[in-house]
Coordinates of C-alpha atoms and ligand atoms in Angstrom, one line a residue:
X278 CA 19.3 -4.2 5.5
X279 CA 20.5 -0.5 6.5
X280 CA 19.8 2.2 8.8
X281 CA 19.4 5.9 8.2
X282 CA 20.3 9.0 10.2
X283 CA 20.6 12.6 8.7
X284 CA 21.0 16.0 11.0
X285 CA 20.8 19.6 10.4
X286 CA 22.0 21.7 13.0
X287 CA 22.8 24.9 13.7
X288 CA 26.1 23.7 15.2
X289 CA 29.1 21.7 13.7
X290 CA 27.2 18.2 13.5
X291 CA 29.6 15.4 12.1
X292 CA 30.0 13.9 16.1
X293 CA 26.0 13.9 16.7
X294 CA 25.2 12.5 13.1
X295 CA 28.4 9.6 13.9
X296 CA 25.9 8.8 17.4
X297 CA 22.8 8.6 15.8
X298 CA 24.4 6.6 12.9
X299 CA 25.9 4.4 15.3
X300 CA 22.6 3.7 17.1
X301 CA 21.7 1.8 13.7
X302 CA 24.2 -0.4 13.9
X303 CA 21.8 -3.7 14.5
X304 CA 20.4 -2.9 11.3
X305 CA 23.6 -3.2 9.5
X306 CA 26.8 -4.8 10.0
X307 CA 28.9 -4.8 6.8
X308 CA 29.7 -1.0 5.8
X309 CA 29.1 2.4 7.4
X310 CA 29.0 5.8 5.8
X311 CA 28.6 9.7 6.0
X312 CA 28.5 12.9 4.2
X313 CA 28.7 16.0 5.8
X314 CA 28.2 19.5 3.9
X315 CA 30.1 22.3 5.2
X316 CA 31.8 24.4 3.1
X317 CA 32.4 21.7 0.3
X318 CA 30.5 17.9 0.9
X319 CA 33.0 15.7 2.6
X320 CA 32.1 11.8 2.7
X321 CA 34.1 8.5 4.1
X322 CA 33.1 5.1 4.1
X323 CA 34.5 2.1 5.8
X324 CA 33.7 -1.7 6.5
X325 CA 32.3 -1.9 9.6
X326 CA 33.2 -6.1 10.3
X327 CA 36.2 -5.6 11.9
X328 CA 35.0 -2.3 14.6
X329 CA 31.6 -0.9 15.3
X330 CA 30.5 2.5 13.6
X331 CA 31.4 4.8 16.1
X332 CA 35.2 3.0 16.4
X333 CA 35.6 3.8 12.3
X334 CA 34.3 7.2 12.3
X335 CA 36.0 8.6 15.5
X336 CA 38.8 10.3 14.0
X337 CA 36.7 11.1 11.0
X338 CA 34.6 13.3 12.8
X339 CA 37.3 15.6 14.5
X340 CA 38.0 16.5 10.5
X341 CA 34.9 16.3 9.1
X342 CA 33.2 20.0 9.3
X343 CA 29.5 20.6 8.6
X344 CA 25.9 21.5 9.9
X345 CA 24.3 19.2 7.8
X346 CA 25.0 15.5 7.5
X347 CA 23.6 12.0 6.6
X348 CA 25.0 8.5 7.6
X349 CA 24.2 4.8 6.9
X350 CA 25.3 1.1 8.2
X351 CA 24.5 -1.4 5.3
X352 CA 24.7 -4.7 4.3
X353 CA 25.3 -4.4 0.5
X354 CA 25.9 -1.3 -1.4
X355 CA 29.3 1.3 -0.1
X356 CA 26.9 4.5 0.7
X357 CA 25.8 7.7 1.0
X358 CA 27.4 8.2 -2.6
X359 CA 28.1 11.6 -3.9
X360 CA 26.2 12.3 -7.0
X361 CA 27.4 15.2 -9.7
X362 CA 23.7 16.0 -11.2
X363 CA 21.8 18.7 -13.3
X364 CA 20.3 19.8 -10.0
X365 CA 23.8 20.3 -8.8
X366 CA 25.9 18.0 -6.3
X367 CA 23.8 15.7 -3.5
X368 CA 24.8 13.3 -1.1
X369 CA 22.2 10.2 -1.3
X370 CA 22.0 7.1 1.1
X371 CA 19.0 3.9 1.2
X372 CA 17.7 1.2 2.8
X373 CA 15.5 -1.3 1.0
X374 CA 16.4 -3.9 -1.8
X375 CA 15.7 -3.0 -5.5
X376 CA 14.3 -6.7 -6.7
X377 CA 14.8 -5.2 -10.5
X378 CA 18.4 -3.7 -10.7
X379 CA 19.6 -5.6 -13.6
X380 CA 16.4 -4.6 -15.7
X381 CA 16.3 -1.4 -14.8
X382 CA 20.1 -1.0 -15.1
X383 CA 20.0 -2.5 -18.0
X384 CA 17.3 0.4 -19.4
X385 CA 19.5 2.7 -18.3
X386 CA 23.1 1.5 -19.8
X387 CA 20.9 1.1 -23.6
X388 CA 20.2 4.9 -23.5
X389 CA 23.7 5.5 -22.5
X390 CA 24.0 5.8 -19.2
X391 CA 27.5 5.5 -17.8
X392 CA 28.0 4.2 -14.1
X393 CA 31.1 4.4 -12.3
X394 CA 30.5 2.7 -8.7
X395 CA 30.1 -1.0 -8.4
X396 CA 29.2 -3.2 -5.9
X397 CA 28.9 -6.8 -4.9
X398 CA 30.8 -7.2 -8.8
X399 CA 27.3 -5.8 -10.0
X400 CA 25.9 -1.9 -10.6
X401 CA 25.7 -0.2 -7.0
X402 CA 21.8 0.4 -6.1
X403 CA 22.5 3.7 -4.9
X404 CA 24.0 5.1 -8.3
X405 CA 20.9 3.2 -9.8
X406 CA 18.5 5.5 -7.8
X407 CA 20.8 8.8 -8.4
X408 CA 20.0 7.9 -12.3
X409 CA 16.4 7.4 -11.9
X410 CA 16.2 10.4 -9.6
X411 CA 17.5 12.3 -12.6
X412 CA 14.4 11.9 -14.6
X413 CA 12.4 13.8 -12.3
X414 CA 11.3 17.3 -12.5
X415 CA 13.3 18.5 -9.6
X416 CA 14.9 16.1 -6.8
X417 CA 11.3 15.7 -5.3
X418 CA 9.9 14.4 -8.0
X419 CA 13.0 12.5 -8.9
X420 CA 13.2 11.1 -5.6
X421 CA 9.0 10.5 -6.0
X422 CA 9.8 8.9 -9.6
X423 CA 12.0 5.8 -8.0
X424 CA 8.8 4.6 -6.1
X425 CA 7.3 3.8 -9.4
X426 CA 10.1 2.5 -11.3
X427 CA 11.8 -0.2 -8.7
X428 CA 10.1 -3.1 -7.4
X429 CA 10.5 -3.5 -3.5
X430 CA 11.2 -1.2 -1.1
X431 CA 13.4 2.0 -1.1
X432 CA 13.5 4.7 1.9
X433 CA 16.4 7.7 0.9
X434 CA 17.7 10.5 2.5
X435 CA 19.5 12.9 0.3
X436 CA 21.6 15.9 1.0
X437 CA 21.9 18.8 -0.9
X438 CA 22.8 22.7 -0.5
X439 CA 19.1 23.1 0.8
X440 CA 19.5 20.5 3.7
X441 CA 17.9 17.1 3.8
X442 CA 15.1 15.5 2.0
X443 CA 13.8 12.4 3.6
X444 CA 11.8 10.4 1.4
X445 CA 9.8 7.4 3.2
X446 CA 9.8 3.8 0.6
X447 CA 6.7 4.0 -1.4
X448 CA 4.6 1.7 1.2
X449 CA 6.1 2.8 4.5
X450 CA 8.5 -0.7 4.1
X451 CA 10.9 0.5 6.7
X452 CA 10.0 3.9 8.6
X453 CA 11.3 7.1 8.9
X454 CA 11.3 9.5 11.9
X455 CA 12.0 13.3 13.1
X456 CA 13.3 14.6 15.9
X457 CA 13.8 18.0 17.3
X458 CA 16.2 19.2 20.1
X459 CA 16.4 22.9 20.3
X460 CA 16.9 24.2 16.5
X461 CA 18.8 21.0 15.8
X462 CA 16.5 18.4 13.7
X463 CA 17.4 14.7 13.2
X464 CA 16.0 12.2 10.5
X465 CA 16.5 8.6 11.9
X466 CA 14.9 5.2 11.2
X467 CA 14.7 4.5 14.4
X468 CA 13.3 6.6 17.4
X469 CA 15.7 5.2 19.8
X470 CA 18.8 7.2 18.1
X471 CA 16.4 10.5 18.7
X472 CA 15.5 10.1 22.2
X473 CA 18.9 8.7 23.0
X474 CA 20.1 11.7 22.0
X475 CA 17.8 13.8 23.2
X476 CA 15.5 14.8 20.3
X477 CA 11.8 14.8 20.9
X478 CA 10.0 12.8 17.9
X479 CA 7.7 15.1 16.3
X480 CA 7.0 13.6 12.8
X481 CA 6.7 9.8 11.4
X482 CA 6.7 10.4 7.9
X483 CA 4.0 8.0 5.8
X484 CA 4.0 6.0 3.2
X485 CA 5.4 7.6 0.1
X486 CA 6.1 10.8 2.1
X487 CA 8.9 13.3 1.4
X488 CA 9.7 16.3 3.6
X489 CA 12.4 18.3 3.4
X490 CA 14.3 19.3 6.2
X491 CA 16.3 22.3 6.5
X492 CA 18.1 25.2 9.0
X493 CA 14.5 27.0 8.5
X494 CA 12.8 23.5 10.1
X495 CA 10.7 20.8 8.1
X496 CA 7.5 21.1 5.5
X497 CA 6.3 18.2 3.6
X498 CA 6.8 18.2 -0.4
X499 CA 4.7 15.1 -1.2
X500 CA 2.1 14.1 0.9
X501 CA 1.7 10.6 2.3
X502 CA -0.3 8.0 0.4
X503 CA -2.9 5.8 2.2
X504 CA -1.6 2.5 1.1
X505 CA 0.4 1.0 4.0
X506 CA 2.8 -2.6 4.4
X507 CA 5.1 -1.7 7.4
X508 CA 7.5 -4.7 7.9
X509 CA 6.1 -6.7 10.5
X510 CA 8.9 -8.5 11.2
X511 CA 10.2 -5.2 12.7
X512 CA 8.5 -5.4 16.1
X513 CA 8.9 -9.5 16.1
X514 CA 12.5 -9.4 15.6
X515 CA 14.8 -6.7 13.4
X516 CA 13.4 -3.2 15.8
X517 CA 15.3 -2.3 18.8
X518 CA 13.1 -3.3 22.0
X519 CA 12.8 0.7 22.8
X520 CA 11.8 1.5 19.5
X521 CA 8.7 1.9 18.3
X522 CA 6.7 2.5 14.4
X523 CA 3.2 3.9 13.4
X524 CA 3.3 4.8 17.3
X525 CA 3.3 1.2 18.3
X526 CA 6.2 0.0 20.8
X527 CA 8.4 -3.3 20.1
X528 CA 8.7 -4.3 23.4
X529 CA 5.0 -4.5 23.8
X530 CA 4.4 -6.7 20.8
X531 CA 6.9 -8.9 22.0
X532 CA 5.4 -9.2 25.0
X533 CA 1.7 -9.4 23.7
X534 CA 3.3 -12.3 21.5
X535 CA 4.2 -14.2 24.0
X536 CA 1.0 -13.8 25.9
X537 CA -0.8 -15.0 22.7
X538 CA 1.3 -18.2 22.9
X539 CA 0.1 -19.1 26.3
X540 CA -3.5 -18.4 25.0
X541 CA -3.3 -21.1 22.9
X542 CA -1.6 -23.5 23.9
X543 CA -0.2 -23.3 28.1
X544 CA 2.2 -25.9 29.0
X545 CA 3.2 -26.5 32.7
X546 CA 6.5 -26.0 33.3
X547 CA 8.7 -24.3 36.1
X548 CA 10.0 -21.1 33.9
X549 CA 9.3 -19.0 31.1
X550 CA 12.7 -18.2 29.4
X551 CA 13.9 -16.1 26.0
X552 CA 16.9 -16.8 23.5
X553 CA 18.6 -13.2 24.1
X554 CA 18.1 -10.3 22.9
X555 CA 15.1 -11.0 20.9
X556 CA 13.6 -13.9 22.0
X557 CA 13.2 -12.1 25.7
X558 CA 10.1 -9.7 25.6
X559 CA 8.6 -12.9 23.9
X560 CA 10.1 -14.6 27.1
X561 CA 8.7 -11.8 29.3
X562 CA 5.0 -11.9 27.8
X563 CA 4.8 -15.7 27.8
X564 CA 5.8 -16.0 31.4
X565 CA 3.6 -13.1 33.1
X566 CA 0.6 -14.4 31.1
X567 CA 1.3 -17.8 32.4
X568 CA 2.1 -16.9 35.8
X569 CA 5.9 -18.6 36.0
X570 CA 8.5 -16.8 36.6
X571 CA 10.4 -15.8 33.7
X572 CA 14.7 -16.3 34.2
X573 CA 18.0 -16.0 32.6
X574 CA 18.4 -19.5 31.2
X575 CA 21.0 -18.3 28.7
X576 CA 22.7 -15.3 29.0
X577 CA 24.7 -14.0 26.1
X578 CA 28.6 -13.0 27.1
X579 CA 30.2 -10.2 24.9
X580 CA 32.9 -8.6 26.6
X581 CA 35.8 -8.9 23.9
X582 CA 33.3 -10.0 21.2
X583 CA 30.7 -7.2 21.2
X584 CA 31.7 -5.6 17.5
X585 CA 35.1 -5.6 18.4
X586 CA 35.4 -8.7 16.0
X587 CA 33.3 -10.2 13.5
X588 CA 35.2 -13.2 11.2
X589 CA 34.3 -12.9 7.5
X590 CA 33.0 -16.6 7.1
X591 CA 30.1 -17.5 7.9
X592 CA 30.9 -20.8 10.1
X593 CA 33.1 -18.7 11.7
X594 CA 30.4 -16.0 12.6
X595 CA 28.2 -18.8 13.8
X596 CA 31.3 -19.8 16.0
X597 CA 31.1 -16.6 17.7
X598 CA 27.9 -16.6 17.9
X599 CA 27.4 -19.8 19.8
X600 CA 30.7 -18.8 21.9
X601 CA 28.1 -16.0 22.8
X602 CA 25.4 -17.7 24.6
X603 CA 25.9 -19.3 28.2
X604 CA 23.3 -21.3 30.0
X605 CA 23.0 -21.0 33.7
X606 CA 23.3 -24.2 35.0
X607 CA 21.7 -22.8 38.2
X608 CA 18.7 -22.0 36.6
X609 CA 18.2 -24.6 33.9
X610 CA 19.0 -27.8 36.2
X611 CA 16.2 -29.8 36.6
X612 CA 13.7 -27.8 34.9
X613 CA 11.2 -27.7 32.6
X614 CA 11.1 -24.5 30.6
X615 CA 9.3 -22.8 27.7
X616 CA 12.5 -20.9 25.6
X617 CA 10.7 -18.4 23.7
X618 CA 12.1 -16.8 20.4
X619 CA 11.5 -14.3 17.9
X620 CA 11.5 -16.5 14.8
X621 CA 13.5 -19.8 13.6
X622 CA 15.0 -19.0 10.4
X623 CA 17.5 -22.1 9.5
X624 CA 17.1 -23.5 13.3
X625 CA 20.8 -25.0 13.1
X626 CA 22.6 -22.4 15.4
X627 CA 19.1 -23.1 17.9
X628 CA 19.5 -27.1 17.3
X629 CA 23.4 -27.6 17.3
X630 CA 24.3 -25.1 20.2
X631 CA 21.6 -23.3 21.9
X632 CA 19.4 -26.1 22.8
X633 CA 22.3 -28.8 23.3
X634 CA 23.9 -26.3 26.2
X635 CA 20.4 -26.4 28.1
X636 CA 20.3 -30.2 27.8
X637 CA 24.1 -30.4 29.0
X638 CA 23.2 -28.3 31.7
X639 CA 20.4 -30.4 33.0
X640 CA 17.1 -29.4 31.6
X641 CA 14.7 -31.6 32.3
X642 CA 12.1 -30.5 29.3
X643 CA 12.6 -27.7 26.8
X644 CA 9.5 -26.4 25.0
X645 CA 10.3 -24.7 22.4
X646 CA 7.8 -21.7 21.5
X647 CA 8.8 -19.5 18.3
X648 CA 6.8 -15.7 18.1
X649 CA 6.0 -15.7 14.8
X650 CA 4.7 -18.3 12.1
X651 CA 7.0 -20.6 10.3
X652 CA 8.9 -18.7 7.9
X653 CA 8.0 -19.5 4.2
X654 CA 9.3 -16.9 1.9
X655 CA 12.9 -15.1 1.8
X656 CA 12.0 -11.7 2.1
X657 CA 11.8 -9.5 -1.5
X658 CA 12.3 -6.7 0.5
X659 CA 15.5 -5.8 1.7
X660 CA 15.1 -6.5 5.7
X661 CA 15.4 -10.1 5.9
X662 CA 16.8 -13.8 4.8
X663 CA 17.5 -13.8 1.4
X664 CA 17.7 -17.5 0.4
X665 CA 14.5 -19.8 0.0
X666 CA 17.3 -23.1 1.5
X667 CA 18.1 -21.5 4.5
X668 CA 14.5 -21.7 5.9
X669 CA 14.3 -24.4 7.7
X670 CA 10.7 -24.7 7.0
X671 CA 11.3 -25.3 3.1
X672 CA 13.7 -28.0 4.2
X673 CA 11.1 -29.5 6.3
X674 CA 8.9 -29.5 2.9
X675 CA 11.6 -30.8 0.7
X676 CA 12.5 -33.9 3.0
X677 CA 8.8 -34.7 3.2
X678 CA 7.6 -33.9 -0.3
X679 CA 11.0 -34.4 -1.7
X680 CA 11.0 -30.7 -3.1
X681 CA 10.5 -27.4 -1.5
X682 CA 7.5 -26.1 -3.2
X683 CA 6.4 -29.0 -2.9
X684 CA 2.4 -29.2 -1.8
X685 CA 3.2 -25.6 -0.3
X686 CA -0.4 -24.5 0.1
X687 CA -1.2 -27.1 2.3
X688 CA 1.9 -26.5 4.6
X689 CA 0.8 -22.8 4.9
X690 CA -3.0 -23.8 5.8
X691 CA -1.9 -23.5 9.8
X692 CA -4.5 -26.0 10.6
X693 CA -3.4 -28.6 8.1
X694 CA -1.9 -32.2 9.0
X695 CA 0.8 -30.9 6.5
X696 CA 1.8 -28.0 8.5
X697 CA 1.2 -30.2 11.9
X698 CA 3.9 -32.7 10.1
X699 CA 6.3 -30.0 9.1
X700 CA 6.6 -28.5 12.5
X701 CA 7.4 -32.1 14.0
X702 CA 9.7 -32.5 11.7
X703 CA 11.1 -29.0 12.7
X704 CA 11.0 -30.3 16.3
X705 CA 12.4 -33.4 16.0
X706 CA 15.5 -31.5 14.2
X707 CA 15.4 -29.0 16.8
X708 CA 15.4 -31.8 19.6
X709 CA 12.9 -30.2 21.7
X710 CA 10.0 -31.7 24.1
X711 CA 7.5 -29.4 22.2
X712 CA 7.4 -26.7 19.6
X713 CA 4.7 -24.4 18.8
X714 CA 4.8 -21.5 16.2
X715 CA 2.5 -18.4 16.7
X716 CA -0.4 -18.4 14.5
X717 CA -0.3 -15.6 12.2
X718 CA -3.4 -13.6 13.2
X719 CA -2.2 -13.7 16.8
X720 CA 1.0 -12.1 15.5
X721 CA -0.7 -9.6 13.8
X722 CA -3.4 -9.0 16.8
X723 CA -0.3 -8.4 19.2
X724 CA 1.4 -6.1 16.7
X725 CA -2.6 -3.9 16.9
X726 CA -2.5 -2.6 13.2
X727 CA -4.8 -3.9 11.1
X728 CA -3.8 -7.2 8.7
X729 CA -3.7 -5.2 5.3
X730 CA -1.8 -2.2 7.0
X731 CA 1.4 -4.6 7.2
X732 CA 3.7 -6.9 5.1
X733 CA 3.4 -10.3 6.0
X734 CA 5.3 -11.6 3.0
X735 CA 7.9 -13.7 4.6
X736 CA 5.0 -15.6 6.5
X737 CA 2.4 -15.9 3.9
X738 CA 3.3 -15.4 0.1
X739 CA 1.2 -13.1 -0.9
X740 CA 3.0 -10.8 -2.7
X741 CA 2.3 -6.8 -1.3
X742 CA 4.3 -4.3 -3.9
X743 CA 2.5 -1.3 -4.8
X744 CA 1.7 -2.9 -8.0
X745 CA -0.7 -5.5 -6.2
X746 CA -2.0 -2.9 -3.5
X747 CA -2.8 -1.0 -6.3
X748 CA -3.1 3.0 -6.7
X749 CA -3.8 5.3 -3.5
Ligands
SF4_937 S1 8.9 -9.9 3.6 FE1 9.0 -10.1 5.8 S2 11.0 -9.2 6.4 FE2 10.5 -8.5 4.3 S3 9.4 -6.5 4.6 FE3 7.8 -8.1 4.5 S4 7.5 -8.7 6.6 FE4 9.4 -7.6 6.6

C-alpha cells in the first residue's frame, strides 16, 4: 500500500508537500519519498521503520528548494524515481500492485530494455511503469497506456517541467483528490492531508482520469471512464476516520456498519465497545443503534511507541502491538460487551492478546462482532493482505475440509451450514461468547454506493480488473 501527495505552489513548497506526505503515513510504513523541482529536480528517500515521515524529511526540507513537489510512503518499491526520458526528465511515484511485473518485465528486457533500480531483489514497479509510460505518444498517453498493459491497480503522480500530472488507477482502485488554498494546489489521496492543511477539495478525479496540474491551475487531459471498483475496504478499515471518497465519509460507514450489525442480530449486553482505532466508529454505530452505551474497554497507549520505533520482525511488531492495547479494568469488570472490529484478518493478535486482556480483566461475556464479511481472498490489488494462509478464514476451511480451497463455494454462500461451521470454528479460536461477521450486502448498503460501483474482491472472489468489467 502507499500514499500520494504532490503540490504546486507559488511559494517554496518542500515543508507543505513533507505535511501532506506525512498525513499518509497509515497508508504506508516501510519507505518515504520526495522530489521537488526547483531549479534542477532534487529527490531523497529514506526507510521510514525506524521514525515517522515528517522525523526523516525534516532536515531535508530546509535544503530542498522547489514550487513543485511529489511525495510517497510505501510498502514495497524506493519511490518517486527520477526517470531520464525522450520527453525529457520526470519525477514519477504509485500506489497500487502490478500483479504482472515479471511478464511484463520480462517483454520489456527481450526488446532490450535496460533497468537500473531494483527492489525487493526483483525489477522496481516504478521503473516498470516509467518504461511503459515511454510507449506513449506524450506522457498522457504514456501514463494512459499503463492502464491497459498492467493487471491490477495503478494511481501515479508524475512531475515534470510543466507541474504535476495526476493520473487516477484505471478503475478508481485507490482515489485521488485536489485541493486549492489560495494559488497553491495540492494532489493527495486522501482529503484529510488537504483540509488539514487548509486546502479546500475542489476535484475527485474518476476512474481512469488524468489532469494536469500546473502554476496556471488544473484542466483534465483524459476524461474519466464510467467503469468504477473503489476499494471498499477503504471506508471499513485502511481510510482515515475524517476521510472521505466518491463524497462518502468513513466515519459514517463505520458507524452505519455497526448499526447494521445490531439489525441483524442484537445481543443484550451492558456496552458496545471497539478494538481502536478502527474497530471504534463500528463500536460507535453498534452501540447508538442498540441503545448501550458505547466505552473505552481498551485503550491503545503510544507514548514512546507511536512511530518512534517499529522492530523489523514481524513477532516483534506483533509484540508492540499487543504492548499497545490496555483494557480498563474499570470498565470491562463484570460486563458483558459486544467488541466491534473492522475486519479479522489472521485473528491471532485478537485471540492471543486482545481478547485474553478483557477476560483477565474480568469480562463477564465478550461478543465478538467483525464489520465486514469473513475475509476469503488476499487482495490482488495492492491495499491489503497479501497471503491466502494468513486468513484465518482459509485456515478455518483447511482444518475442516483438510485443504483451503476446499468446498469454498459453500463457505462463501453466507447462509450455508459450511459458513455457519467456519465462523464457530473462527469463534472457538477466537475464545469469544459469540461472533458474528457483517453480511456482505449490509456492508455494501452502509458504504451507499451501489454493489458493482466497488471492489469487493477480498470478500467474494469475483475477480473485478478492467478486463472482466469490460470496456467503458
Ligand atoms: S481486493 Fe479488497 S482490499 Fe483489495 S482493492 Fe479490492 S476491496 Fe480493496
Amino acid at each position: 500500500m502507499s500514499g500520494l501527495c504532490g503540490v504546486v505552489s507559488r511559494e517554496h513548497c518542500p515543508e507543505i508537500l513533507m505535511f501532506g506526505t506525512d498525513y499518509h503515513s497509515h497508508l504506508g510504513s516501510q519507505l518515504g519519498g520526495m522530489a521537488v523541482l526547483g531549479e534542477r529536480f532534487e529527490k531523497k528517500i529514506h526507510d521510514i521503520t525506524q521514525g515517522s515521515f515528517k522525523f526523516r524529511f525534516s532536515k531535508d526540507v530546509q535544503e530542498m528548494v522547489g514550487t513543485m513537489g511529489i511525495g510517497v510512503v510505501s510498502d514495497s518499491d524506493a519511490q518517486p524515481l527520477l526517470i531520464r526520458s525522450r520527453f525529457g526528465l520526470y519525477a514519477l511515484a504509485m500506489t497500487g500492485l502490478i500483479g504482472n511485473k515479471d511478464a511484463l518485465a520480462r517483454e520489456l528486457l527481450d526488446r532490450g530494455t535496460v533497468f537500473t533500480e531494483s527492489s525487493e531483489g526483483g525489477i522496481n514497479g516504478i521503473e516498470l511503469l516509467a518504461r511503459l509510460i515511454d510507449r506513449g505518444g506524450d506522457l498522457a498517453e504514456g501514463l494512459a497506456s499503463v492502464y491497459d498493459a498492467i493487471e491490477g491497480a495503478a494511481s501515479m503522480l508524475l512531475l515534470d517541467n510543466d507541474g504535476i500530472l495526476a493520473a487516477r488507477d484505471r478503475l478508481g482502485r485507490s482515489p485521488l483528490i485536489i485541493g486549492e488554498r489560495g494559488d497553491d494546489l495540492m494532489v493527495a489521496s486522501e482529503s484529510i492531508a488537504l483540509i488539514s492543511l487548509g486546502f479546500t477539495p475542489v476535484k475527485e478525479l474518476g476512474p481512469g482520469e488524468i489532469v494536469r496540474i500546473s502554476h496556471d491551475g488544473y484542466r483534465v487531459v483524459r476524461a474519466p471512464a464510467q467503469a468504477m471498483r473503489i476499494c471498499a475496504f477503504l471506508w471499513i478499515y485502511t481510510g482515515y476516520p475524517a476521510a472521505s471518497y466518491e463524497g462518502i465519509g468513513v466515519e459514517g460507514v463505520r458507524e452505519r456498519c455497526g448499526a447494521a450489525l445490531v439489525r441483524r442480530d442484537p445481543v443484550q449486553a451492558d456496552l458496545a465497545a471497539g478494538v481502536p482505532d478502527s474497530g471504534t466508529g463500528h463500536g460507535i454505530g453498534y452501540a447508538s443503534a442498540a441503545g448501550i452505551p458505547f466505552r473505552r474497554a481498551l485503550v491503545k497507549y503510544t507514548p514512546g511507541y507511536g512511530r518512534s520505533y517499529i522492530p523489523s520482525s514481524q513477532s516483534a511488531r506483533d509484540h508492540v502491538a499487543r504492548m499497545k492495547l490496555i483494557a480498563v479494568p474499570e470498565v470491562v469488570r463484570g460486563a458483558s460487551m459486544v467488541l466491534c472490529e473492522d475486519s479479522i484478518v489472521r485473528g491471532t493478535q485478537l485471540a492471543n492478546h486482545t481478547i485474553q486482556k478483557l477476560w483477565s480483566a474480568g469480562a463477564r461475556e465478550i461478543h465478538m462482532r467483525a464489520a465486514c464479511p469473513p475475509l476469503m481472498f488476499p487482495c490482488r490489488y495492492g491495499f491489503s493482505t497479501r497471503a491466502l494462509e494468513e486468513l484465518v478464514a482459509r485456515r478455518a476451511i483447511r482444518s475442516l475440509e483438510g485443504d483451503m480451497s476446499g468446498n469454498l463455494e459453500r463457505y462463501l454462500d453466507e447462509d450455508s451450514p459450511e459458513h455457519a461451521r467456519m465462523v464457530e470454528w473462527i469463534r472457538t479460536m477466537l475464545k469469544v461468547t459469540t461472533l458474528r461477521y457483517q453480511r456482505l450486502d449490509d456492508m455494501i448498503a452502509a458504504i451507499g454506493l451501489p454493489a458493482d460501483r466497488l471492489c469487493t474482491y477480498c470478500w467474494t472472489g469475483k475477480a473485478c480488473g478492467y478486463r472482466e468489467v469490460g470496456p467503458d
